[in-house]
Tab-separated table of C-alpha atoms in Angstrom:
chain	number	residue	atom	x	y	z
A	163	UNK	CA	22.830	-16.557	1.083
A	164	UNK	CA	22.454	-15.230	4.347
A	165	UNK	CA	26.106	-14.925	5.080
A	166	UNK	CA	27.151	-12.362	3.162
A	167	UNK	CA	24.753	-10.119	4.277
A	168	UNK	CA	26.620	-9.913	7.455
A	169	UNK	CA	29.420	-8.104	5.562
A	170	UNK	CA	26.432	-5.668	4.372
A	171	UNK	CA	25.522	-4.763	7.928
A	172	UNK	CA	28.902	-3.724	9.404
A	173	UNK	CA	28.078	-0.695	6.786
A	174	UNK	CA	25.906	0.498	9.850
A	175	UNK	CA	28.093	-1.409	12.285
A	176	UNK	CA	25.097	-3.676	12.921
A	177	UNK	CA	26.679	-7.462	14.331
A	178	UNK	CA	23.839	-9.700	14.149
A	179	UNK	CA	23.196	-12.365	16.852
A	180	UNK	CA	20.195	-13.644	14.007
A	181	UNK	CA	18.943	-12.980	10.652
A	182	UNK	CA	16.102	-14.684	9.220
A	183	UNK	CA	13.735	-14.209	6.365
A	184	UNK	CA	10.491	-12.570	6.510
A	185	UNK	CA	7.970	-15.073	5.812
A	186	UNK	CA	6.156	-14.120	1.780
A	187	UNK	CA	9.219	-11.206	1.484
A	188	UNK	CA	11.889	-13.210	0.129
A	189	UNK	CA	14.140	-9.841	0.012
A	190	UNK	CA	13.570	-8.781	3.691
A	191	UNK	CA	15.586	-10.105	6.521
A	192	UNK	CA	14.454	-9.593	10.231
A	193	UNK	CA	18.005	-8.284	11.949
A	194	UNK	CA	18.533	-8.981	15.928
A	195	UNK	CA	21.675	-6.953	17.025
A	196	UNK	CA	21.960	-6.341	20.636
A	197	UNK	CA	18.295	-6.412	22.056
A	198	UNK	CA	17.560	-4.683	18.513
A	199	UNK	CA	15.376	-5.357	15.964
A	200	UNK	CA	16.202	-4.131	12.329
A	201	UNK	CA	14.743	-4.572	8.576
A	202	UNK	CA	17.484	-5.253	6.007
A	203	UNK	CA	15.399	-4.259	2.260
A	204	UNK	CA	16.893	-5.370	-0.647
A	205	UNK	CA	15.442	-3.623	-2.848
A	206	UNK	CA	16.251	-4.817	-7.213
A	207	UNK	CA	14.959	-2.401	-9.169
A	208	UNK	CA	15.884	0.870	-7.485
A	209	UNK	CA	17.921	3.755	-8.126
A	210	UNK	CA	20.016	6.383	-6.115
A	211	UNK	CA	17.188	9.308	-6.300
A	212	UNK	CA	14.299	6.504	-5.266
A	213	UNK	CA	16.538	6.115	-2.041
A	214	UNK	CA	17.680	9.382	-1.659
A	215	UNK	CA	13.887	10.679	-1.906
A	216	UNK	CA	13.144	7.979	0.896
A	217	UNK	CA	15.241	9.857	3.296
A	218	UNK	CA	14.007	12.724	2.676
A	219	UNK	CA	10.619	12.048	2.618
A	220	UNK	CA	10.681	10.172	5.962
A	221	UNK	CA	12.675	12.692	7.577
A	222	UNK	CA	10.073	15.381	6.907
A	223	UNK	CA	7.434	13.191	7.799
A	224	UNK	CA	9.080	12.287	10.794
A	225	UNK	CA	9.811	16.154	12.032
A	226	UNK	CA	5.881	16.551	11.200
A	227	UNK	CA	4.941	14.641	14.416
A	228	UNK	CA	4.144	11.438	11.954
A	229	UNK	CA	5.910	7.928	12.963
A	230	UNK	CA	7.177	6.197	9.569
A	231	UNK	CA	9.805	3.682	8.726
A	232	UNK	CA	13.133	5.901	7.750
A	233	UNK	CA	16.428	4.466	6.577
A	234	UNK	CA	18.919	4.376	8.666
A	235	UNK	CA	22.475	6.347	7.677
A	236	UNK	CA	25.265	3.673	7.076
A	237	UNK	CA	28.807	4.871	8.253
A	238	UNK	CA	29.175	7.171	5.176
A	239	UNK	CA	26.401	8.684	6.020
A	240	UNK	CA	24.142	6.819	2.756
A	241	UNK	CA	20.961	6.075	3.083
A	242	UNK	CA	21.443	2.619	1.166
A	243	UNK	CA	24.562	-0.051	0.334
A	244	UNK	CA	24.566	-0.384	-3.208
A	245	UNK	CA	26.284	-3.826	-4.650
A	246	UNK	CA	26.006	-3.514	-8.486
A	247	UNK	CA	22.181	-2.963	-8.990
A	248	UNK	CA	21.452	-3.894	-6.279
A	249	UNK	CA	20.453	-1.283	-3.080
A	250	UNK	CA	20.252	-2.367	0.608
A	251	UNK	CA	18.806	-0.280	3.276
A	252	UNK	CA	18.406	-1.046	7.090
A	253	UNK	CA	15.844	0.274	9.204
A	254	UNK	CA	14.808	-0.034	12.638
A	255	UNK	CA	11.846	-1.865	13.760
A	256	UNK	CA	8.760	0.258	14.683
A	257	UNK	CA	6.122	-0.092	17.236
A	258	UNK	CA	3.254	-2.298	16.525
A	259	UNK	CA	2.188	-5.362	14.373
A	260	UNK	CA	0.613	-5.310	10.742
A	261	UNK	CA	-3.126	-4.997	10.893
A	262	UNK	CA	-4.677	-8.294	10.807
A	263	UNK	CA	-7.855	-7.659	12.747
A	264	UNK	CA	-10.350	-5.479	11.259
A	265	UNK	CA	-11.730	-4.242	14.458
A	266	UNK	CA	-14.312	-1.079	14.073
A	267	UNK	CA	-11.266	0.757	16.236
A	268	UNK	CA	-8.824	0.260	14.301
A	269	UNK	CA	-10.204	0.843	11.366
A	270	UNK	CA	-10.955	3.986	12.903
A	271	UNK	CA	-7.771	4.464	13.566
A	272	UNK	CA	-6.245	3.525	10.379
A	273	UNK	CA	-8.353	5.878	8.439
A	274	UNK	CA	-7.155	8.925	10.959
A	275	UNK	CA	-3.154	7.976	10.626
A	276	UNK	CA	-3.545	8.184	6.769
A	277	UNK	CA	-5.718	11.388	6.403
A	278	UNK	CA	-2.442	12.694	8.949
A	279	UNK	CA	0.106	10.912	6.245
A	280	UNK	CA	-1.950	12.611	3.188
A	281	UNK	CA	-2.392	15.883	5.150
A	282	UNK	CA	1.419	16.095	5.256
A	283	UNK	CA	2.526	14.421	2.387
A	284	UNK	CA	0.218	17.282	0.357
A	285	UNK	CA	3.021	19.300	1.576
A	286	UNK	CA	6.336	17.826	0.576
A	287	UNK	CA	8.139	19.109	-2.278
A	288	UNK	CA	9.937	16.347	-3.923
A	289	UNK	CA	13.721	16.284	-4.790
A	290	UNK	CA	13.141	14.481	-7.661
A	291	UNK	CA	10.673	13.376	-10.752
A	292	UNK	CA	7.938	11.125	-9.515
A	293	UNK	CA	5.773	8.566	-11.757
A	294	UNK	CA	1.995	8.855	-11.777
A	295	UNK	CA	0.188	6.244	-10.355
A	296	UNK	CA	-2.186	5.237	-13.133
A	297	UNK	CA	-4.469	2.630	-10.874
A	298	UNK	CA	-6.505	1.064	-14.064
A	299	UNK	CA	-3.611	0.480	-16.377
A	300	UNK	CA	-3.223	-3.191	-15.598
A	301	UNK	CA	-7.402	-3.627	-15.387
A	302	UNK	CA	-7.498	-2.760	-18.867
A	303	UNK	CA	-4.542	-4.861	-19.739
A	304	UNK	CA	-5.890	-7.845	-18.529
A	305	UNK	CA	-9.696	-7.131	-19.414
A	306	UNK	CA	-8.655	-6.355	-23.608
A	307	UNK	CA	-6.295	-9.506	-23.161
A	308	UNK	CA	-6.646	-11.813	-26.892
A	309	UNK	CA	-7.884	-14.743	-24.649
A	310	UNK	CA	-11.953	-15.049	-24.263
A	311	UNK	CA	-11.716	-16.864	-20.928
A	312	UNK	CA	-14.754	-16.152	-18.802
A	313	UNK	CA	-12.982	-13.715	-16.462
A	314	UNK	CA	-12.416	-11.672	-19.227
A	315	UNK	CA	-16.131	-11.815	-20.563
A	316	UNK	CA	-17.535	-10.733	-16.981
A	317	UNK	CA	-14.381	-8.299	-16.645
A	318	UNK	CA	-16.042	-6.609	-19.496
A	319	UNK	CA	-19.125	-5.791	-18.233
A	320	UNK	CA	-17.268	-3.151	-15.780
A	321	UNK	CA	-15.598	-0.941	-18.763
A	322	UNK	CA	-18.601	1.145	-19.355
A	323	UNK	CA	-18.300	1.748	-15.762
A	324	UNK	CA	-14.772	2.102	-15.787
A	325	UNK	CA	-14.315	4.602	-18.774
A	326	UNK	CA	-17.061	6.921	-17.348
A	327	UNK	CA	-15.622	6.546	-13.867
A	328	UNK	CA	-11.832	7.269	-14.928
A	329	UNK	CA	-13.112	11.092	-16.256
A	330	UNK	CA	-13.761	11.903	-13.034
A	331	UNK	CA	-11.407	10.650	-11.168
A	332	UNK	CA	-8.125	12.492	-13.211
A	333	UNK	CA	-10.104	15.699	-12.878
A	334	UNK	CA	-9.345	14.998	-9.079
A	335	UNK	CA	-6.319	16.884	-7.575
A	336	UNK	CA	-3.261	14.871	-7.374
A	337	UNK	CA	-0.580	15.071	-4.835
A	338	UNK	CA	1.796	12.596	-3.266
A	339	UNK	CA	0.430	9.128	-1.839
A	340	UNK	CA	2.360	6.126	-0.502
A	341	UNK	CA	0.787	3.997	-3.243
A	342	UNK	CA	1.301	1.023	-0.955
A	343	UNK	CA	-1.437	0.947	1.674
A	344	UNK	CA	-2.327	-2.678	2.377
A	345	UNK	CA	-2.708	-3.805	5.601
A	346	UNK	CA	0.331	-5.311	6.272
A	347	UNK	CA	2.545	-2.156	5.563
A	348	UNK	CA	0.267	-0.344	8.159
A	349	UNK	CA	1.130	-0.764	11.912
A	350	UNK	CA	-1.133	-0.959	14.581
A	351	UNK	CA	-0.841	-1.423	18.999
A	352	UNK	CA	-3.549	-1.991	20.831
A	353	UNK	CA	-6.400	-0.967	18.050
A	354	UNK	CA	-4.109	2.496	17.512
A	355	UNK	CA	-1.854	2.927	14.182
A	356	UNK	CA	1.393	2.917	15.681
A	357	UNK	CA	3.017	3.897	11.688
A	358	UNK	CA	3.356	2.631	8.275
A	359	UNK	CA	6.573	1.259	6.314
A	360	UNK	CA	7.567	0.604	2.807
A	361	UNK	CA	8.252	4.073	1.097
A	362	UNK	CA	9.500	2.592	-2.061
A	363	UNK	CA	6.947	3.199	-4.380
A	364	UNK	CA	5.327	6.523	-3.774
A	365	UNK	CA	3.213	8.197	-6.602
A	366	UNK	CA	1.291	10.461	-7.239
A	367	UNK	CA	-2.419	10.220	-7.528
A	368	UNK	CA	-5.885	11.702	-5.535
A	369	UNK	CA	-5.411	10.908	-2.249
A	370	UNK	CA	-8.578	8.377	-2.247
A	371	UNK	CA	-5.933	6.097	-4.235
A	372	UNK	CA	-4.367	4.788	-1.197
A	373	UNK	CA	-7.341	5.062	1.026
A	374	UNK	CA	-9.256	2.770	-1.269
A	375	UNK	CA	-6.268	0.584	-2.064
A	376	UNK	CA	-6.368	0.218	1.942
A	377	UNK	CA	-9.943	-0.570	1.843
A	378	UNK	CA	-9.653	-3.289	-1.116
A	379	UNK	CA	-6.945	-5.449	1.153
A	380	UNK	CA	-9.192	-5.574	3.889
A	381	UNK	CA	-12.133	-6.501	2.091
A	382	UNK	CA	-10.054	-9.239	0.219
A	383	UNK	CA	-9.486	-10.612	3.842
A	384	UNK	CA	-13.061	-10.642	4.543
A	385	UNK	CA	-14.419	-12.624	1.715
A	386	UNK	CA	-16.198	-14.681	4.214
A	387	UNK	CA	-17.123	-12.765	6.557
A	388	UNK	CA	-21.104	-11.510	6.739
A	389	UNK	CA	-21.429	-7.776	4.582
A	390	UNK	CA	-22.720	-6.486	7.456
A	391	UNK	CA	-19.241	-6.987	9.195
A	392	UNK	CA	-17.310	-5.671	5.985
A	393	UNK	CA	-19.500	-2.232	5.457
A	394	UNK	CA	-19.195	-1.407	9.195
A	395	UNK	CA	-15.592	-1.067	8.883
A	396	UNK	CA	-15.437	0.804	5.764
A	397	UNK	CA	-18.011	3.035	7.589
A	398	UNK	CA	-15.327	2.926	10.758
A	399	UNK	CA	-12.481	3.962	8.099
A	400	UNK	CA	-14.363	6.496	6.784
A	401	UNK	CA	-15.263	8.244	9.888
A	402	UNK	CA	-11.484	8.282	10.859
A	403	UNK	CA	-10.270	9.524	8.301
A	404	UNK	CA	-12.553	12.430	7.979
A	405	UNK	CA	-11.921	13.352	11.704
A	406	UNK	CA	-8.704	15.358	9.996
A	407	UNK	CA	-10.332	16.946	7.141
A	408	UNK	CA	-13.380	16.123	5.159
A	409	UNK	CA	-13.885	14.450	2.040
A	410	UNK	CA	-15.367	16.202	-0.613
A	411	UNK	CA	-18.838	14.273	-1.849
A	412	UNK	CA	-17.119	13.881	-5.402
A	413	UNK	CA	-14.396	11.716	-3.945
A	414	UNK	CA	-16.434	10.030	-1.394
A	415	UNK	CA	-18.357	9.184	-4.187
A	416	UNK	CA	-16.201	8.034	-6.207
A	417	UNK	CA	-14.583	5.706	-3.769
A	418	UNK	CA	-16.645	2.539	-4.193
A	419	UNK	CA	-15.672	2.006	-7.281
A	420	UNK	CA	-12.329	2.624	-7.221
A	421	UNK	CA	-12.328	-0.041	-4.029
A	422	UNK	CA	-13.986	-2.438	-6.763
A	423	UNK	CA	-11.033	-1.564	-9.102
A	424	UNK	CA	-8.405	-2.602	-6.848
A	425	UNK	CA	-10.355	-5.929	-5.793
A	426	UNK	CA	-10.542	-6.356	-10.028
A	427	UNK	CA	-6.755	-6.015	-10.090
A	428	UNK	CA	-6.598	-8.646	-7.474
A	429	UNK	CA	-8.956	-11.539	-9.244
A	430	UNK	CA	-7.196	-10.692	-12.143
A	431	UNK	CA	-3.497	-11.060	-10.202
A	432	UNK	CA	-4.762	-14.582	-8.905
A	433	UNK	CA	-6.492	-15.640	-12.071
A	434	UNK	CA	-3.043	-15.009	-13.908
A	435	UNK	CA	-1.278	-17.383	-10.685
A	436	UNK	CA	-3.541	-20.292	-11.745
A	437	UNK	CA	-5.622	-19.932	-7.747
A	438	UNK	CA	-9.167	-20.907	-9.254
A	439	UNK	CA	-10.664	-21.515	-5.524
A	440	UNK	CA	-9.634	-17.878	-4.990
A	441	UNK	CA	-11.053	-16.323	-8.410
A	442	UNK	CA	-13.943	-18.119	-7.494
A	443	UNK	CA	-15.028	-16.695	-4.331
A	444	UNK	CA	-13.867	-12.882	-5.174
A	445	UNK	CA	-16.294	-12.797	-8.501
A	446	UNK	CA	-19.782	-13.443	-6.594
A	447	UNK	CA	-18.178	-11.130	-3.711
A	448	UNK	CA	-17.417	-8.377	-6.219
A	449	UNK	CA	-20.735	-8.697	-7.833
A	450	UNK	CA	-22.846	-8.474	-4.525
A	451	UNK	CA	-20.846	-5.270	-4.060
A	452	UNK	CA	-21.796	-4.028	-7.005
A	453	UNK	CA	-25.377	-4.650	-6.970
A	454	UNK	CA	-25.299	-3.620	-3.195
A	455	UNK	CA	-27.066	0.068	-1.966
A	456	UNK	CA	-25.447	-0.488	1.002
A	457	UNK	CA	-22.122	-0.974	0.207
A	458	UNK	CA	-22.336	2.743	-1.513
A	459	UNK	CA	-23.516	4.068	1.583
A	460	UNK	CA	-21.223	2.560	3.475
A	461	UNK	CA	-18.459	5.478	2.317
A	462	UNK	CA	-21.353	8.655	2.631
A	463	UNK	CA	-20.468	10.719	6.528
């Protein structure tokens, strides 16, 4: 398998001394070429204009003063290798690690580099037609789903919530996100966000979409940790991100639930994998959420 993706890098006239899988990405390889580090995506259900739109969108971003992962130009001066339907790009490695701690800094930081990403992805005109991100879809799915299981049953007590919630929220304005904030697509060196990668699937949607969809993967990490711990660094977040334009109380408002949204998506998501021991520590942590005063004020600057 790995072999003929040699053939695949001489399109950038890359000769790798190593390539290896990335562990949990089965279609990303970690390239060393020369003292080099590079990403090789293979990327199945893509198109021409997604790519095409990646390069573009990077580049601007790039020009804005904003580090982000952009492909790199193969020899004919493509953005991608395409092998039937299926698209390659290469990319070099940026500075930094995924964030895995949730230090109060970071998070700080974090919530600064992605009010700079929405600040100048509000300003990018798109080449191309680009899908709404509709963040409940699945939710709803999976809530009205034929089986009674219990997850379903106490999935049901949030639609009243949900439905008067979702009015709201499409009133908000909409403008291009990444749609792909978790933690590990966000960089970070030395408690400072050093970039973010994976433009495949941007959207478009309020901007608190990907701030919250941040927010839900590093909660999910805490389960265990004390709420004390967890609401300080949504309250770190919070005040980095403001620091390059303010919130407006509708959205900040808003925000807690559409965290508890995303965390739904992901019991769901592990319910449907058969993880029971997971499902059954994210249900009393979503709950105490819920019920929690805190936790609301956790998101109010």
């Amino acid at each position: 398998m790995i072999e003929p993706l040699h053939d695949v890098l001489l399109n950038w006239k890359v000769h790798p001394s190593s390539i290896e899988t990335v562990e949990s990405h089965p279609n990303v390889y970690k390239v060393k070429s020369r003292k080099k580090t590079f990403y090789l995506k293979k990327r199945l259900n893509s198109s021409v204009e997604k790519r095409i739109e990646e390069l573009l969108l990077t580049s601007f971003l790039l020009e804005k003063g904003l580090p982000v992962e952009r492909p790199l130009l193969t020899v004919s001066q493509q953005p991608y290798v395409q092998q039937h339907q299926v698209f390659y790009s290469l990319y070099q490695a940026l500075e930094g690690l995924p964030v895995q701690v949730y230090s109060l800094s970071s998070m700080e930081g974090v919530g600064t580099y992605l009010s700079q990403l929405h600040s100048r992805l509000k300003q990018y005109v798109c080449k191309y037609k680009v899908e709404e991100w509709k963040v409940e879809t699945h939710l709803r799915d999976w809530i009205g789903g034929k089986e009674t299981k219990m997850i379903e049953r106490w999935g049901e007590g949030f639609l009243g919530r949900l439905n008067e919630w979702s009015y709201s929220y499409r009133k908000l304005p909409h403008q291009l996100v990444h749609s792909d904030c978790h933690p590990r697509n966000i960089l970070v060196k030395e408690e400072r966000a050093t970039g973010i990668i994976d433009f495949e699937r941007i959207r478009k949607a309020p901007r608190i979409a990907d701030a919250c969809y941040f927010l839900a993967g590093t909660l999910k990490d805490q389960v265990k940790q004390t709420g004390d711990e967890q609401l300080e660094c949504i309250h770190a977040f919070m005040g980095g991100y403001q620091s390059d334009g303010t919130l407006t109380q509708e959205e900040k408002e808003l925000m807690p639930f559409l965290v508890i949204i995303f965390l739904l998506q992901y019991t769901f998501y592990y319910n449907q994998k058969g993880y029971s021991h997971v499902v059954a520590a994210y249900i009393p942590f979503i709950n105490r959420l819920v019920n929690s005063s805190d936790y609301q004020r956790a998101f109010q600057m």
